[in-house]
Each structure stands twice: as structure tokens, then as C-alpha cells.
Amino acid sequence: MQIISKNTRILYNPLLLREDPTFCFDIDLWWEKDAVVGSAEGRGTTWFVQTSTLTAALRHYRRGGLLGKLIFDSYFFTGWEKVRSIQEFNLLNYLRSKGIPVPRPLASRTIREGMIYRADLLVEKIENARNLVDVLLTTSLGAEKYRLIGILVRRLHDANVCHSDLNIHNILLDVTGKFWLIDFDKCGCRDGENWKISNLIRLLRSFRKELSKRQIKWQESDWQTLIQGYYLPN
């Protein structure tokens, strides 16, 4: 569903979000309700809040790099269909429709101010899950797990979705042994095939980078097993 005014667009799923969607992006209100249950630091602070239906992650879109130090959280407005929060909300719904394990989107908000906009997103928090960096710091994964990662990435690519930041921080493993993909900002559908190889190379670089930085429990032969999973017949 949508709430539309002249300068604001809110998309939300009424089955998942029972709170008033016009107020659910204000972290101060979640504090007043004693519903803030944690946080995570990255480009900015992601707040974990307890809604009436599930635990969710609230993220304000922020720029990175040198430009982010100057502009912080403003983006040039070139049309509602190109807004990052709306694109990510819709993409998550699309991936869910394909049966790909990603967080369920609860709501997105975009506020336009002239030629710029600011945006927020509220999505499901995957409970009892850790990213692969945290997992591999303490334990190695067996061959079957790497094959499952390969199969998951192949399913993403078969849906013609390129994860523009496919790395092992954005792959989660929950306590049931299920893998999840997160953080789909600036991601989207693509035609052709060449980008799929580039996407895999990005993932391989992330394994190698964390191995050199933190000595995660990973070796090159694990990548070959992952690739076997990727190329398994459907």
C-alpha cells in the first residue's frame, strides 16, 4: 500500500506493519515505546526495533566516501521510480516472490525537497543469524554449506538480479543452517550474462580480503566447492 502526498511517498505492507507508517521512521518514537532492542554501526546506525509483528531493522540512507562527508544523506531526485528506498522495497518483494531468502520489507519512506530527497527503509531483521565473516572467524564451513551458498547466488542470478555489493558481510547464516542475502541498496535487475561473472569475482575478492585481514577459516578450495554449487544443474 502507499501513502502519497506532494513531497512524500511511503510504501508499506499492512500485513507486517501494524503501526502507523507515517511515524515508524522516527527512532525517538521507538525509544518512547521502549521498543529499541539493539543497533549496528556501518555507514550509519541501523536501529533494531520491536514492532507488534516482528523485530525490524530501521535504516536511514546515507552516502559513503568523500561525497558522503559533504552531502551526508541527500540524493538528487530524478523521478520517484528511481528513488533508492522505493527500488529496494520493490526489489525485496520481487526476490521474495521468487522464493529467494531475503528480509521482508515492512515500509519505505522518501521525502523530496526540491531537487533532492532523503529516504528510510524498515525491513525484517533475520533473527539468530550471523554474517559469514563472524561465522568464519570461529569455525570453518563444510563442503555442503559452500555448495548451498553457490546455489543461492545462482538463484539470485537466475532471477536476473545483480547484488552490487555481494560480499560475505551480506550473506547471513541462521541457527537452522539457512543462508540469507541482505543489503540490496543500489541493486537491481540486469540483462545479459557478463555481469554474473563480475559478481562472482566480487564475492571471491571478499573471501580473500577477510582472509588477509582477519585470518578467517577459509581456503581457496572452498571457493571451488561454492562454484560447483553455482553450476549444479537446476
PDB file of C-alpha atoms in Angstrom:
ATOM      1  CA  MET A   1       0.000   0.000   0.000  1.00  0.00           C
ATOM      2  CA  GLN A   2       1.018   3.614  -0.436  1.00  0.00           C
ATOM      3  CA  ILE A   3       0.635   6.936   1.330  1.00  0.00           C
ATOM      4  CA  ILE A   4       1.224   9.735  -1.151  1.00  0.00           C
ATOM      5  CA  SER A   5       1.474  13.468  -0.655  1.00  0.00           C
ATOM      6  CA  LYS A   6       3.077  16.162  -2.770  1.00  0.00           C
ATOM      7  CA  ASN A   7       6.609  15.595  -1.451  1.00  0.00           C
ATOM      8  CA  THR A   8       6.413  12.263   0.389  1.00  0.00           C
ATOM      9  CA  ARG A   9       5.988   8.661  -0.663  1.00  0.00           C
ATOM     10  CA  ILE A  10       5.504   5.863   1.866  1.00  0.00           C
ATOM     11  CA  LEU A  11       5.192   2.243   0.772  1.00  0.00           C
ATOM     12  CA  TYR A  12       4.221  -0.327   3.385  1.00  0.00           C
ATOM     13  CA  ASN A  13       2.931  -3.837   3.906  1.00  0.00           C
ATOM     14  CA  PRO A  14      -0.147  -3.673   6.195  1.00  0.00           C
ATOM     15  CA  LEU A  15       0.128  -7.400   6.952  1.00  0.00           C
ATOM     16  CA  LEU A  16       3.557  -6.890   8.527  1.00  0.00           C
ATOM     17  CA  LEU A  17       3.353  -3.334   9.839  1.00  0.00           C
ATOM     18  CA  ARG A  18       0.513  -2.643  12.264  1.00  0.00           C
ATOM     19  CA  GLU A  19       1.982   0.643  13.492  1.00  0.00           C
ATOM     20  CA  ASP A  20       1.151   3.960  11.813  1.00  0.00           C
ATOM     21  CA  PRO A  21       3.543   4.019   8.827  1.00  0.00           C
ATOM     22  CA  THR A  22       3.804   7.820   8.941  1.00  0.00           C
ATOM     23  CA  PHE A  23       5.556   7.593  12.315  1.00  0.00           C
ATOM     24  CA  CYS A  24       7.510   4.331  12.125  1.00  0.00           C
ATOM     25  CA  PHE A  25      10.675   6.008  10.753  1.00  0.00           C
ATOM     26  CA  ASP A  26      11.158   8.223  13.829  1.00  0.00           C
ATOM     27  CA  ILE A  27      13.631   6.453  16.126  1.00  0.00           C
ATOM     28  CA  ASP A  28      12.716   8.762  19.023  1.00  0.00           C
ATOM     29  CA  LEU A  29       9.178   7.377  18.976  1.00  0.00           C
ATOM     30  CA  TRP A  30      10.518   3.825  19.135  1.00  0.00           C
ATOM     31  CA  TRP A  31      12.593   4.868  22.165  1.00  0.00           C
ATOM     32  CA  GLU A  32       9.475   6.340  23.785  1.00  0.00           C
ATOM     33  CA  LYS A  33       7.721   2.991  23.275  1.00  0.00           C
ATOM     34  CA  ASP A  34      10.729   1.185  24.812  1.00  0.00           C
ATOM     35  CA  ALA A  35      10.869  -0.789  21.569  1.00  0.00           C
ATOM     36  CA  VAL A  36      14.510  -0.269  20.559  1.00  0.00           C
ATOM     37  CA  VAL A  37      16.214  -3.637  21.031  1.00  0.00           C
ATOM     38  CA  GLY A  38      19.663  -3.004  19.543  1.00  0.00           C
ATOM     39  CA  SER A  39      21.725  -1.344  16.869  1.00  0.00           C
ATOM     40  CA  ALA A  40      24.530  -1.941  14.384  1.00  0.00           C
ATOM     41  CA  GLU A  41      27.104   0.504  13.082  1.00  0.00           C
ATOM     42  CA  GLY A  42      28.027   0.742   9.434  1.00  0.00           C
ATOM     43  CA  ARG A  43      27.803   3.753   7.146  1.00  0.00           C
ATOM     44  CA  GLY A  44      25.342   4.974   9.770  1.00  0.00           C
ATOM     45  CA  THR A  45      23.407   3.439  12.635  1.00  0.00           C
ATOM     46  CA  THR A  46      20.895   0.729  11.858  1.00  0.00           C
ATOM     47  CA  TRP A  47      18.361   0.507  14.672  1.00  0.00           C
ATOM     48  CA  PHE A  48      16.631  -2.748  15.597  1.00  0.00           C
ATOM     49  CA  VAL A  49      13.083  -2.134  16.778  1.00  0.00           C
ATOM     50  CA  GLN A  50      10.361  -4.417  18.050  1.00  0.00           C
ATOM     51  CA  THR A  51       7.163  -3.893  16.073  1.00  0.00           C
ATOM     52  CA  SER A  52       3.895  -5.551  17.009  1.00  0.00           C
ATOM     53  CA  THR A  53       4.574  -8.303  14.476  1.00  0.00           C
ATOM     54  CA  LEU A  54       8.356  -8.843  14.337  1.00  0.00           C
ATOM     55  CA  THR A  55      11.779  -7.377  15.001  1.00  0.00           C
ATOM     56  CA  ALA A  56      12.777  -4.959  12.257  1.00  0.00           C
ATOM     57  CA  ALA A  57      15.828  -3.030  11.118  1.00  0.00           C
ATOM     58  CA  LEU A  58      15.403   0.711  10.540  1.00  0.00           C
ATOM     59  CA  ARG A  59      17.962   2.304   8.220  1.00  0.00           C
ATOM     60  CA  HIS A  60      18.372   5.879   7.047  1.00  0.00           C
ATOM     61  CA  TYR A  61      20.070   6.115   3.653  1.00  0.00           C
ATOM     62  CA  ARG A  62      23.487   7.757   3.909  1.00  0.00           C
ATOM     63  CA  ARG A  63      26.169   8.443   1.350  1.00  0.00           C
ATOM     64  CA  GLY A  64      29.622   6.906   1.619  1.00  0.00           C
ATOM     65  CA  GLY A  65      33.048   8.051   0.505  1.00  0.00           C
ATOM     66  CA  LEU A  66      34.238  11.628   0.170  1.00  0.00           C
ATOM     67  CA  LEU A  67      30.911  12.852  -1.180  1.00  0.00           C
ATOM     68  CA  GLY A  68      29.198  11.470   1.913  1.00  0.00           C
ATOM     69  CA  LYS A  69      31.271  13.777   4.100  1.00  0.00           C
ATOM     70  CA  LEU A  70      29.920  16.770   2.216  1.00  0.00           C
ATOM     71  CA  ILE A  71      26.309  15.841   1.443  1.00  0.00           C
ATOM     72  CA  PHE A  72      25.685  13.138   4.087  1.00  0.00           C
ATOM     73  CA  ASP A  73      22.163  11.867   3.328  1.00  0.00           C
ATOM     74  CA  SER A  74      20.844  13.797   0.315  1.00  0.00           C
ATOM     75  CA  TYR A  75      20.373  12.366  -3.179  1.00  0.00           C
ATOM     76  CA  PHE A  76      19.451  14.035  -6.448  1.00  0.00           C
ATOM     77  CA  PHE A  77      15.807  13.458  -7.336  1.00  0.00           C
ATOM     78  CA  THR A  78      15.324  12.191 -10.906  1.00  0.00           C
ATOM     79  CA  GLY A  79      11.900  10.598 -10.554  1.00  0.00           C
ATOM     80  CA  TRP A  80      10.026   8.559  -7.966  1.00  0.00           C
ATOM     81  CA  GLU A  81      10.720   5.301  -9.813  1.00  0.00           C
ATOM     82  CA  LYS A  82      14.477   5.899  -9.361  1.00  0.00           C
ATOM     83  CA  VAL A  83      14.421   6.593  -5.624  1.00  0.00           C
ATOM     84  CA  ARG A  84      16.689   4.163  -3.771  1.00  0.00           C
ATOM     85  CA  SER A  85      14.280   3.343  -0.944  1.00  0.00           C
ATOM     86  CA  ILE A  86      11.428   2.587  -3.348  1.00  0.00           C
ATOM     87  CA  GLN A  87      13.675   0.493  -5.574  1.00  0.00           C
ATOM     88  CA  GLU A  88      14.966  -1.564  -2.650  1.00  0.00           C
ATOM     89  CA  PHE A  89      11.483  -2.075  -1.193  1.00  0.00           C
ATOM     90  CA  ASN A  90      10.168  -3.315  -4.544  1.00  0.00           C
ATOM     91  CA  LEU A  91      13.230  -5.441  -5.247  1.00  0.00           C
ATOM     92  CA  LEU A  92      12.930  -7.264  -1.910  1.00  0.00           C
ATOM     93  CA  ASN A  93       9.305  -8.045  -2.697  1.00  0.00           C
ATOM     94  CA  TYR A  94      10.318  -9.328  -6.134  1.00  0.00           C
ATOM     95  CA  LEU A  95      13.018 -11.583  -4.662  1.00  0.00           C
ATOM     96  CA  ARG A  96      10.598 -12.914  -2.061  1.00  0.00           C
ATOM     97  CA  SER A  97       8.174 -13.768  -4.889  1.00  0.00           C
ATOM     98  CA  LYS A  98      10.982 -15.829  -6.444  1.00  0.00           C
ATOM     99  CA  GLY A  99      11.488 -17.723  -3.199  1.00  0.00           C
ATOM    100  CA  ILE A 100      14.915 -16.207  -2.544  1.00  0.00           C
ATOM    101  CA  PRO A 101      15.658 -15.787   1.185  1.00  0.00           C
ATOM    102  CA  VAL A 102      15.885 -12.045   1.797  1.00  0.00           C
ATOM    103  CA  PRO A 103      14.353  -9.896   4.557  1.00  0.00           C
ATOM    104  CA  ARG A 104      10.706  -8.967   4.178  1.00  0.00           C
ATOM    105  CA  PRO A 105      10.248  -5.223   3.622  1.00  0.00           C
ATOM    106  CA  LEU A 106       7.851  -3.528   6.022  1.00  0.00           C
ATOM    107  CA  ALA A 107       7.957   0.074   4.811  1.00  0.00           C
ATOM    108  CA  SER A 108       9.938   2.689   2.926  1.00  0.00           C
ATOM    109  CA  ARG A 109       9.744   6.470   3.114  1.00  0.00           C
ATOM    110  CA  THR A 110      11.033   9.091   0.711  1.00  0.00           C
ATOM    111  CA  ILE A 111      10.869  12.821   1.384  1.00  0.00           C
ATOM    112  CA  ARG A 112      11.532  15.142  -1.535  1.00  0.00           C
ATOM    113  CA  GLU A 113      12.830  18.671  -1.015  1.00  0.00           C
ATOM    114  CA  GLY A 114      13.124  20.377  -4.395  1.00  0.00           C
ATOM    115  CA  MET A 115      15.761  18.564  -6.424  1.00  0.00           C
ATOM    116  CA  ILE A 116      16.956  16.320  -3.584  1.00  0.00           C
ATOM    117  CA  TYR A 117      15.435  13.591  -1.453  1.00  0.00           C
ATOM    118  CA  ARG A 118      16.118  11.706   1.771  1.00  0.00           C
ATOM    119  CA  ALA A 119      14.995   8.173   2.449  1.00  0.00           C
ATOM    120  CA  ASP A 120      14.465   5.448   5.053  1.00  0.00           C
ATOM    121  CA  LEU A 121      13.729   1.732   4.974  1.00  0.00           C
ATOM    122  CA  LEU A 122      12.242  -0.642   7.539  1.00  0.00           C
ATOM    123  CA  VAL A 123      12.852  -4.354   6.904  1.00  0.00           C
ATOM    124  CA  GLU A 124      12.648  -7.603   8.797  1.00  0.00           C
ATOM    125  CA  LYS A 125      15.644  -8.437  10.987  1.00  0.00           C
ATOM    126  CA  ILE A 126      16.799 -12.002  10.389  1.00  0.00           C
ATOM    127  CA  GLU A 127      16.782 -13.477  13.863  1.00  0.00           C
ATOM    128  CA  ASN A 128      19.555 -15.679  15.254  1.00  0.00           C
ATOM    129  CA  ALA A 129      21.788 -15.116  12.245  1.00  0.00           C
ATOM    130  CA  ARG A 130      25.409 -14.025  11.753  1.00  0.00           C
ATOM    131  CA  ASN A 131      27.208 -12.833   8.664  1.00  0.00           C
ATOM    132  CA  LEU A 132      29.809 -15.124   7.140  1.00  0.00           C
ATOM    133  CA  VAL A 133      32.716 -13.048   8.439  1.00  0.00           C
ATOM    134  CA  ASP A 134      31.609 -13.597  12.025  1.00  0.00           C
ATOM    135  CA  VAL A 135      30.915 -17.270  11.362  1.00  0.00           C
ATOM    136  CA  LEU A 136      34.277 -17.930   9.706  1.00  0.00           C
ATOM    137  CA  LEU A 137      36.205 -16.187  12.450  1.00  0.00           C
ATOM    138  CA  THR A 138      35.286 -19.038  14.774  1.00  0.00           C
ATOM    139  CA  THR A 139      34.537 -22.062  12.618  1.00  0.00           C
ATOM    140  CA  SER A 140      35.006 -23.462   9.127  1.00  0.00           C
ATOM    141  CA  LEU A 141      32.107 -24.448   6.908  1.00  0.00           C
ATOM    142  CA  GLY A 142      31.737 -27.874   5.368  1.00  0.00           C
ATOM    143  CA  ALA A 143      31.504 -28.550   1.651  1.00  0.00           C
ATOM    144  CA  GLU A 144      27.712 -28.803   1.696  1.00  0.00           C
ATOM    145  CA  LYS A 145      27.409 -25.296   3.144  1.00  0.00           C
ATOM    146  CA  TYR A 146      29.590 -23.840   0.394  1.00  0.00           C
ATOM    147  CA  ARG A 147      27.525 -25.648  -2.222  1.00  0.00           C
ATOM    148  CA  LEU A 148      24.397 -24.095  -0.695  1.00  0.00           C
ATOM    149  CA  ILE A 149      25.951 -20.630  -0.960  1.00  0.00           C
ATOM    150  CA  GLY A 150      26.733 -21.282  -4.607  1.00  0.00           C
ATOM    151  CA  ILE A 151      23.164 -22.449  -5.244  1.00  0.00           C
ATOM    152  CA  LEU A 152      21.804 -19.324  -3.522  1.00  0.00           C
ATOM    153  CA  VAL A 153      23.896 -16.968  -5.641  1.00  0.00           C
ATOM    154  CA  ARG A 154      22.860 -18.868  -8.787  1.00  0.00           C
ATOM    155  CA  ARG A 155      19.184 -18.452  -7.834  1.00  0.00           C
ATOM    156  CA  LEU A 156      19.779 -14.722  -7.434  1.00  0.00           C
ATOM    157  CA  HIS A 157      21.399 -14.547 -10.868  1.00  0.00           C
ATOM    158  CA  ASP A 158      18.690 -16.665 -12.459  1.00  0.00           C
ATOM    159  CA  ALA A 159      16.253 -14.008 -11.233  1.00  0.00           C
ATOM    160  CA  ASN A 160      18.455 -11.542 -13.196  1.00  0.00           C
ATOM    161  CA  VAL A 161      19.326  -9.602 -10.044  1.00  0.00           C
ATOM    162  CA  CYS A 162      22.809  -8.211  -9.559  1.00  0.00           C
ATOM    163  CA  HIS A 163      23.795  -7.646  -5.949  1.00  0.00           C
ATOM    164  CA  SER A 164      26.073  -4.632  -6.372  1.00  0.00           C
ATOM    165  CA  ASP A 165      27.806  -5.326  -3.057  1.00  0.00           C
ATOM    166  CA  LEU A 166      27.923  -9.109  -2.992  1.00  0.00           C
ATOM    167  CA  ASN A 167      30.354  -9.889  -0.179  1.00  0.00           C
ATOM    168  CA  ILE A 168      30.460 -12.154   2.833  1.00  0.00           C
ATOM    169  CA  HIS A 169      29.235  -9.407   5.160  1.00  0.00           C
ATOM    170  CA  ASN A 170      25.938  -9.526   3.253  1.00  0.00           C
ATOM    171  CA  ILE A 171      25.434 -13.291   3.455  1.00  0.00           C
ATOM    172  CA  LEU A 172      23.912 -14.485   6.733  1.00  0.00           C
ATOM    173  CA  LEU A 173      23.720 -17.965   8.243  1.00  0.00           C
ATOM    174  CA  ASP A 174      20.986 -18.602  10.803  1.00  0.00           C
ATOM    175  CA  VAL A 175      20.873 -21.243  13.524  1.00  0.00           C
ATOM    176  CA  THR A 176      18.823 -23.598  11.332  1.00  0.00           C
ATOM    177  CA  GLY A 177      21.591 -23.674   8.712  1.00  0.00           C
ATOM    178  CA  LYS A 178      19.748 -21.442   6.235  1.00  0.00           C
ATOM    179  CA  PHE A 179      21.582 -18.756   4.263  1.00  0.00           C
ATOM    180  CA  TRP A 180      20.159 -15.286   3.635  1.00  0.00           C
ATOM    181  CA  LEU A 181      21.117 -12.348   1.433  1.00  0.00           C
ATOM    182  CA  ILE A 182      20.814  -8.784   2.765  1.00  0.00           C
ATOM    183  CA  ASP A 183      21.503  -5.139   1.856  1.00  0.00           C
ATOM    184  CA  PHE A 184      20.054  -4.573  -1.602  1.00  0.00           C
ATOM    185  CA  ASP A 185      20.649  -0.837  -1.832  1.00  0.00           C
ATOM    186  CA  LYS A 186      21.644   0.143  -5.406  1.00  0.00           C
ATOM    187  CA  CYS A 187      20.878  -3.385  -6.653  1.00  0.00           C
ATOM    188  CA  GLY A 188      18.556  -4.326  -9.461  1.00  0.00           C
ATOM    189  CA  CYS A 189      17.734  -6.468 -12.474  1.00  0.00           C
ATOM    190  CA  ARG A 190      20.132  -6.697 -15.412  1.00  0.00           C
ATOM    191  CA  ASP A 191      20.137  -8.261 -18.836  1.00  0.00           C
ATOM    192  CA  GLY A 192      22.905 -10.371 -20.292  1.00  0.00           C
ATOM    193  CA  GLU A 193      25.439 -12.674 -18.671  1.00  0.00           C
ATOM    194  CA  ASN A 194      28.801 -10.894 -18.270  1.00  0.00           C
ATOM    195  CA  TRP A 195      27.817  -9.136 -15.056  1.00  0.00           C
ATOM    196  CA  LYS A 196      27.257 -12.509 -13.365  1.00  0.00           C
ATOM    197  CA  ILE A 197      30.950 -13.403 -13.639  1.00  0.00           C
ATOM    198  CA  SER A 198      31.901  -9.979 -12.290  1.00  0.00           C
ATOM    199  CA  ASN A 199      29.514 -10.529  -9.389  1.00  0.00           C
ATOM    200  CA  LEU A 200      31.160 -13.857  -8.548  1.00  0.00           C
ATOM    201  CA  ILE A 201      34.611 -12.265  -8.729  1.00  0.00           C
ATOM    202  CA  ARG A 202      33.463  -9.607  -6.251  1.00  0.00           C
ATOM    203  CA  LEU A 203      32.375 -12.359  -3.853  1.00  0.00           C
ATOM    204  CA  LEU A 204      35.695 -14.182  -4.227  1.00  0.00           C
ATOM    205  CA  ARG A 205      37.590 -10.955  -3.500  1.00  0.00           C
ATOM    206  CA  SER A 206      35.655 -10.538  -0.273  1.00  0.00           C
ATOM    207  CA  PHE A 207      36.698 -14.008   0.937  1.00  0.00           C
ATOM    208  CA  ARG A 208      40.335 -13.244   0.108  1.00  0.00           C
ATOM    209  CA  LYS A 209      40.183  -9.810   1.697  1.00  0.00           C
ATOM    210  CA  GLU A 210      38.853 -11.127   5.004  1.00  0.00           C
ATOM    211  CA  LEU A 211      41.389 -13.951   4.935  1.00  0.00           C
ATOM    212  CA  SER A 212      44.234 -11.436   4.673  1.00  0.00           C
ATOM    213  CA  LYS A 213      42.756  -9.097   7.287  1.00  0.00           C
ATOM    214  CA  ARG A 214      41.424 -11.469   9.933  1.00  0.00           C
ATOM    215  CA  GLN A 215      42.572 -14.964   9.029  1.00  0.00           C
ATOM    216  CA  ILE A 216      39.075 -16.349   8.655  1.00  0.00           C
ATOM    217  CA  LYS A 217      38.754 -20.128   8.442  1.00  0.00           C
ATOM    218  CA  TRP A 218      38.579 -20.273   4.643  1.00  0.00           C
ATOM    219  CA  GLN A 219      40.760 -21.649   1.862  1.00  0.00           C
ATOM    220  CA  GLU A 220      40.809 -21.455  -1.910  1.00  0.00           C
ATOM    221  CA  SER A 221      39.424 -24.978  -2.287  1.00  0.00           C
ATOM    222  CA  ASP A 222      36.249 -23.783  -0.519  1.00  0.00           C
ATOM    223  CA  TRP A 223      35.673 -21.417  -3.420  1.00  0.00           C
ATOM    224  CA  GLN A 224      35.842 -24.284  -5.898  1.00  0.00           C
ATOM    225  CA  THR A 225      33.155 -26.078  -3.899  1.00  0.00           C
ATOM    226  CA  LEU A 226      30.983 -22.951  -3.912  1.00  0.00           C
ATOM    227  CA  ILE A 227      31.369 -22.691  -7.691  1.00  0.00           C
ATOM    228  CA  GLN A 228      30.354 -26.339  -8.061  1.00  0.00           C
ATOM    229  CA  GLY A 229      27.127 -25.440  -6.272  1.00  0.00           C
ATOM    230  CA  TYR A 230      26.642 -22.439  -8.542  1.00  0.00           C
ATOM    231  CA  TYR A 231      26.899 -24.576 -11.672  1.00  0.00           C
ATOM    232  CA  LEU A 232      24.839 -27.521 -10.424  1.00  0.00           C
ATOM    233  CA  PRO A 233      22.018 -28.412 -12.833  1.00  0.00           C
ATOM    234  CA  ASN A 234      18.700 -26.949 -11.761  1.00  0.00           C
TER     235      ASN A 234
END
